[in-house]
């Protein structure tokens, strides 16, 4: 838990609380972690809601960013969701987080709406872009090359 919180805090100006993190590690949630040389460098947390899955959080420790680890984690989230029989995947992302938006677009997510004033920010509130991906069963991959 300490390693998760250290990465969460390093990645976000407004990180989850330890209580929130703890509550998202069981029940209807599932997660994945990425280790490099026995060091936790990133993780994701997904939520199951009927036939849909939501990516609640994805983080890569700053010293390990830009090395493809977020792609690996997102690919694992999608694969785990497919294996569980999910029909649709959803996520919200800060409108200012252009690198995350590009990552999600690379994976096939498309904009599905906007949540106005969703995230806290240094200047008050920031909109969230709602993104979605419909899983196509029977294809070799839902990811774009």
PDB file of C-alpha atoms in Angstrom:
ATOM      1  CA  UNK A   1       0.000   0.000   0.000  1.00  0.00           C
ATOM      2  CA  UNK A   2       2.858   2.394   0.789  1.00  0.00           C
ATOM      3  CA  UNK A   3       4.397   1.862  -2.660  1.00  0.00           C
ATOM      4  CA  UNK A   4       1.051   2.508  -4.365  1.00  0.00           C
ATOM      5  CA  UNK A   5       0.514   5.700  -2.394  1.00  0.00           C
ATOM      6  CA  UNK A   6       4.049   6.904  -3.109  1.00  0.00           C
ATOM      7  CA  UNK A   7       3.440   6.553  -6.859  1.00  0.00           C
ATOM      8  CA  UNK A   8      -0.076   8.024  -6.595  1.00  0.00           C
ATOM      9  CA  UNK A   9       1.229  11.066  -4.724  1.00  0.00           C
ATOM     10  CA  UNK A  10       4.145  11.557  -7.124  1.00  0.00           C
ATOM     11  CA  UNK A  11       1.850  11.406 -10.174  1.00  0.00           C
ATOM     12  CA  UNK A  12      -1.050  13.632  -9.138  1.00  0.00           C
ATOM     13  CA  UNK A  13      -1.371  17.162  -7.787  1.00  0.00           C
ATOM     14  CA  UNK A  14      -4.610  15.987  -6.158  1.00  0.00           C
ATOM     15  CA  UNK A  15      -3.921  12.321  -5.297  1.00  0.00           C
ATOM     16  CA  UNK A  16      -6.361   9.814  -3.884  1.00  0.00           C
ATOM     17  CA  UNK A  17      -6.412   9.496  -0.119  1.00  0.00           C
ATOM     18  CA  UNK A  18      -5.041   6.354   1.482  1.00  0.00           C
ATOM     19  CA  UNK A  19      -8.612   5.479   2.506  1.00  0.00           C
ATOM     20  CA  UNK A  20      -9.830   5.759  -1.100  1.00  0.00           C
ATOM     21  CA  UNK A  21      -6.892   3.706  -2.358  1.00  0.00           C
ATOM     22  CA  UNK A  22      -7.525   1.002   0.215  1.00  0.00           C
ATOM     23  CA  UNK A  23     -11.235   0.825  -0.653  1.00  0.00           C
ATOM     24  CA  UNK A  24     -10.372   0.324  -4.338  1.00  0.00           C
ATOM     25  CA  UNK A  25      -8.216  -2.741  -3.796  1.00  0.00           C
ATOM     26  CA  UNK A  26     -11.033  -5.236  -3.227  1.00  0.00           C
ATOM     27  CA  UNK A  27     -14.683  -5.915  -3.917  1.00  0.00           C
ATOM     28  CA  UNK A  28     -15.810  -4.853  -7.388  1.00  0.00           C
ATOM     29  CA  UNK A  29     -12.337  -3.531  -8.230  1.00  0.00           C
ATOM     30  CA  UNK A  30      -9.444  -5.260  -9.974  1.00  0.00           C
ATOM     31  CA  UNK A  31      -5.911  -4.083 -10.476  1.00  0.00           C
ATOM     32  CA  UNK A  32      -2.633  -4.677 -12.186  1.00  0.00           C
ATOM     33  CA  UNK A  33       0.913  -3.772 -11.310  1.00  0.00           C
ATOM     34  CA  UNK A  34       4.133  -3.478 -13.253  1.00  0.00           C
ATOM     35  CA  UNK A  35       7.480  -4.293 -11.696  1.00  0.00           C
ATOM     36  CA  UNK A  36      10.927  -3.643 -13.133  1.00  0.00           C
ATOM     37  CA  UNK A  37      13.776  -5.428 -11.360  1.00  0.00           C
ATOM     38  CA  UNK A  38      11.478  -6.126  -8.367  1.00  0.00           C
ATOM     39  CA  UNK A  39      10.527  -2.447  -8.054  1.00  0.00           C
ATOM     40  CA  UNK A  40       6.899  -1.367  -8.417  1.00  0.00           C
ATOM     41  CA  UNK A  41       6.935   1.227 -11.194  1.00  0.00           C
ATOM     42  CA  UNK A  42       3.246   1.477 -12.035  1.00  0.00           C
ATOM     43  CA  UNK A  43      -0.277   0.237 -11.450  1.00  0.00           C
ATOM     44  CA  UNK A  44      -3.880   0.538 -12.534  1.00  0.00           C
ATOM     45  CA  UNK A  45      -7.200   0.127 -10.776  1.00  0.00           C
ATOM     46  CA  UNK A  46     -10.311  -0.929 -12.655  1.00  0.00           C
ATOM     47  CA  UNK A  47     -13.916  -1.153 -11.522  1.00  0.00           C
ATOM     48  CA  UNK A  48     -16.525  -3.685 -12.630  1.00  0.00           C
ATOM     49  CA  UNK A  49     -20.031  -2.299 -13.151  1.00  0.00           C
ATOM     50  CA  UNK A  50     -22.174  -4.961 -14.772  1.00  0.00           C
ATOM     51  CA  UNK A  51     -20.925  -5.601 -18.314  1.00  0.00           C
ATOM     52  CA  UNK A  52     -18.774  -2.461 -18.239  1.00  0.00           C
ATOM     53  CA  UNK A  53     -15.369  -1.765 -16.741  1.00  0.00           C
ATOM     54  CA  UNK A  54     -14.000   1.617 -15.755  1.00  0.00           C
ATOM     55  CA  UNK A  55     -10.341   2.553 -15.510  1.00  0.00           C
ATOM     56  CA  UNK A  56     -10.324   4.398 -12.194  1.00  0.00           C
ATOM     57  CA  UNK A  57      -6.607   5.148 -11.906  1.00  0.00           C
ATOM     58  CA  UNK A  58      -3.402   4.451 -13.804  1.00  0.00           C
ATOM     59  CA  UNK A  59       0.016   5.688 -12.666  1.00  0.00           C
ATOM     60  CA  UNK A  60       3.649   5.221 -13.584  1.00  0.00           C
ATOM     61  CA  UNK A  61       6.298   6.537 -11.203  1.00  0.00           C
ATOM     62  CA  UNK A  62       7.877   9.692 -12.689  1.00  0.00           C
ATOM     63  CA  UNK A  63      11.400   8.236 -13.097  1.00  0.00           C
ATOM     64  CA  UNK A  64       9.895   5.426 -15.214  1.00  0.00           C
ATOM     65  CA  UNK A  65       7.584   7.492 -17.412  1.00  0.00           C
ATOM     66  CA  UNK A  66       8.161   7.694 -21.152  1.00  0.00           C
ATOM     67  CA  UNK A  67       9.348   4.083 -21.383  1.00  0.00           C
ATOM     68  CA  UNK A  68       6.139   2.402 -22.551  1.00  0.00           C
ATOM     69  CA  UNK A  69       5.017   1.276 -19.107  1.00  0.00           C
ATOM     70  CA  UNK A  70       1.665   3.081 -19.296  1.00  0.00           C
ATOM     71  CA  UNK A  71       0.962   1.343 -22.621  1.00  0.00           C
ATOM     72  CA  UNK A  72       1.753  -2.002 -20.998  1.00  0.00           C
ATOM     73  CA  UNK A  73      -0.528  -1.264 -18.046  1.00  0.00           C
ATOM     74  CA  UNK A  74      -3.364  -0.033 -20.258  1.00  0.00           C
ATOM     75  CA  UNK A  75      -2.984  -3.066 -22.514  1.00  0.00           C
ATOM     76  CA  UNK A  76      -3.207  -5.301 -19.443  1.00  0.00           C
ATOM     77  CA  UNK A  77      -6.349  -3.486 -18.262  1.00  0.00           C
ATOM     78  CA  UNK A  78      -7.972  -4.016 -21.658  1.00  0.00           C
ATOM     79  CA  UNK A  79      -6.922  -7.672 -21.830  1.00  0.00           C
ATOM     80  CA  UNK A  80      -8.174  -8.367 -18.285  1.00  0.00           C
ATOM     81  CA  UNK A  81     -11.469  -6.688 -19.155  1.00  0.00           C
ATOM     82  CA  UNK A  82     -11.822  -8.737 -22.346  1.00  0.00           C
ATOM     83  CA  UNK A  83     -11.050 -11.939 -20.457  1.00  0.00           C
ATOM     84  CA  UNK A  84     -13.727 -11.049 -17.889  1.00  0.00           C
ATOM     85  CA  UNK A  85     -16.281 -10.531 -20.669  1.00  0.00           C
ATOM     86  CA  UNK A  86     -16.613  -6.749 -20.415  1.00  0.00           C
ATOM     87  CA  UNK A  87     -18.538  -5.104 -23.235  1.00  0.00           C
ATOM     88  CA  UNK A  88     -17.460  -1.475 -22.824  1.00  0.00           C
ATOM     89  CA  UNK A  89     -14.592   0.332 -21.131  1.00  0.00           C
ATOM     90  CA  UNK A  90     -14.823   3.836 -19.737  1.00  0.00           C
ATOM     91  CA  UNK A  91     -12.503   6.373 -18.145  1.00  0.00           C
ATOM     92  CA  UNK A  92     -12.302  10.038 -17.271  1.00  0.00           C
ATOM     93  CA  UNK A  93      -9.202  12.118 -17.894  1.00  0.00           C
ATOM     94  CA  UNK A  94      -8.320  15.735 -17.155  1.00  0.00           C
ATOM     95  CA  UNK A  95      -8.726  17.812 -20.299  1.00  0.00           C
ATOM     96  CA  UNK A  96      -5.215  19.186 -19.721  1.00  0.00           C
ATOM     97  CA  UNK A  97      -3.608  15.724 -19.612  1.00  0.00           C
ATOM     98  CA  UNK A  98      -2.729  15.554 -23.296  1.00  0.00           C
ATOM     99  CA  UNK A  99      -0.243  12.694 -22.926  1.00  0.00           C
ATOM    100  CA  UNK A 100      -2.858  10.497 -21.217  1.00  0.00           C
ATOM    101  CA  UNK A 101      -5.464  11.414 -23.842  1.00  0.00           C
ATOM    102  CA  UNK A 102      -2.999  10.407 -26.585  1.00  0.00           C
ATOM    103  CA  UNK A 103      -2.367   7.095 -24.802  1.00  0.00           C
ATOM    104  CA  UNK A 104      -6.079   6.357 -24.580  1.00  0.00           C
ATOM    105  CA  UNK A 105      -6.601   7.288 -28.224  1.00  0.00           C
ATOM    106  CA  UNK A 106      -3.721   4.963 -29.176  1.00  0.00           C
ATOM    107  CA  UNK A 107      -5.657   2.157 -27.458  1.00  0.00           C
ATOM    108  CA  UNK A 108      -8.836   2.966 -29.374  1.00  0.00           C
ATOM    109  CA  UNK A 109     -10.729   5.026 -26.797  1.00  0.00           C
ATOM    110  CA  UNK A 110     -12.818   7.867 -28.196  1.00  0.00           C
ATOM    111  CA  UNK A 111     -14.336  10.920 -26.559  1.00  0.00           C
ATOM    112  CA  UNK A 112     -17.851  10.197 -25.303  1.00  0.00           C
ATOM    113  CA  UNK A 113     -18.605  13.398 -23.422  1.00  0.00           C
ATOM    114  CA  UNK A 114     -17.409  16.017 -20.966  1.00  0.00           C
ATOM    115  CA  UNK A 115     -17.933  16.237 -17.213  1.00  0.00           C
ATOM    116  CA  UNK A 116     -17.849  19.955 -16.450  1.00  0.00           C
ATOM    117  CA  UNK A 117     -15.828  21.097 -13.421  1.00  0.00           C
ATOM    118  CA  UNK A 118     -15.095  17.480 -12.463  1.00  0.00           C
ATOM    119  CA  UNK A 119     -11.522  17.614 -11.138  1.00  0.00           C
ATOM    120  CA  UNK A 120     -10.055  19.951  -8.533  1.00  0.00           C
ATOM    121  CA  UNK A 121      -7.282  22.119  -9.924  1.00  0.00           C
ATOM    122  CA  UNK A 122      -4.982  24.911  -8.828  1.00  0.00           C
ATOM    123  CA  UNK A 123      -7.430  27.367 -10.423  1.00  0.00           C
ATOM    124  CA  UNK A 124     -10.631  25.822  -9.036  1.00  0.00           C
ATOM    125  CA  UNK A 125     -12.043  23.070 -11.219  1.00  0.00           C
ATOM    126  CA  UNK A 126     -11.139  21.377 -14.487  1.00  0.00           C
ATOM    127  CA  UNK A 127     -13.321  19.491 -16.960  1.00  0.00           C
ATOM    128  CA  UNK A 128     -12.959  15.755 -17.439  1.00  0.00           C
ATOM    129  CA  UNK A 129     -13.110  14.133 -20.840  1.00  0.00           C
ATOM    130  CA  UNK A 130     -15.179  10.945 -20.701  1.00  0.00           C
ATOM    131  CA  UNK A 131     -13.715   8.325 -23.028  1.00  0.00           C
ATOM    132  CA  UNK A 132     -15.092   4.945 -24.090  1.00  0.00           C
ATOM    133  CA  UNK A 133     -14.003   1.814 -25.912  1.00  0.00           C
ATOM    134  CA  UNK A 134     -16.388  -0.879 -27.103  1.00  0.00           C
ATOM    135  CA  UNK A 135     -14.645  -4.235 -27.004  1.00  0.00           C
ATOM    136  CA  UNK A 136     -14.854  -6.279 -30.177  1.00  0.00           C
ATOM    137  CA  UNK A 137     -14.969  -9.938 -29.318  1.00  0.00           C
ATOM    138  CA  UNK A 138     -13.415 -12.402 -31.685  1.00  0.00           C
ATOM    139  CA  UNK A 139     -10.830 -10.004 -33.079  1.00  0.00           C
ATOM    140  CA  UNK A 140      -7.157 -10.533 -32.492  1.00  0.00           C
ATOM    141  CA  UNK A 141      -6.739  -7.234 -30.679  1.00  0.00           C
ATOM    142  CA  UNK A 142      -8.590  -4.077 -29.754  1.00  0.00           C
ATOM    143  CA  UNK A 143      -5.367  -2.088 -29.772  1.00  0.00           C
ATOM    144  CA  UNK A 144      -4.089  -0.103 -32.694  1.00  0.00           C
ATOM    145  CA  UNK A 145      -0.499  -0.544 -33.770  1.00  0.00           C
TER     146      UNK A 145
END
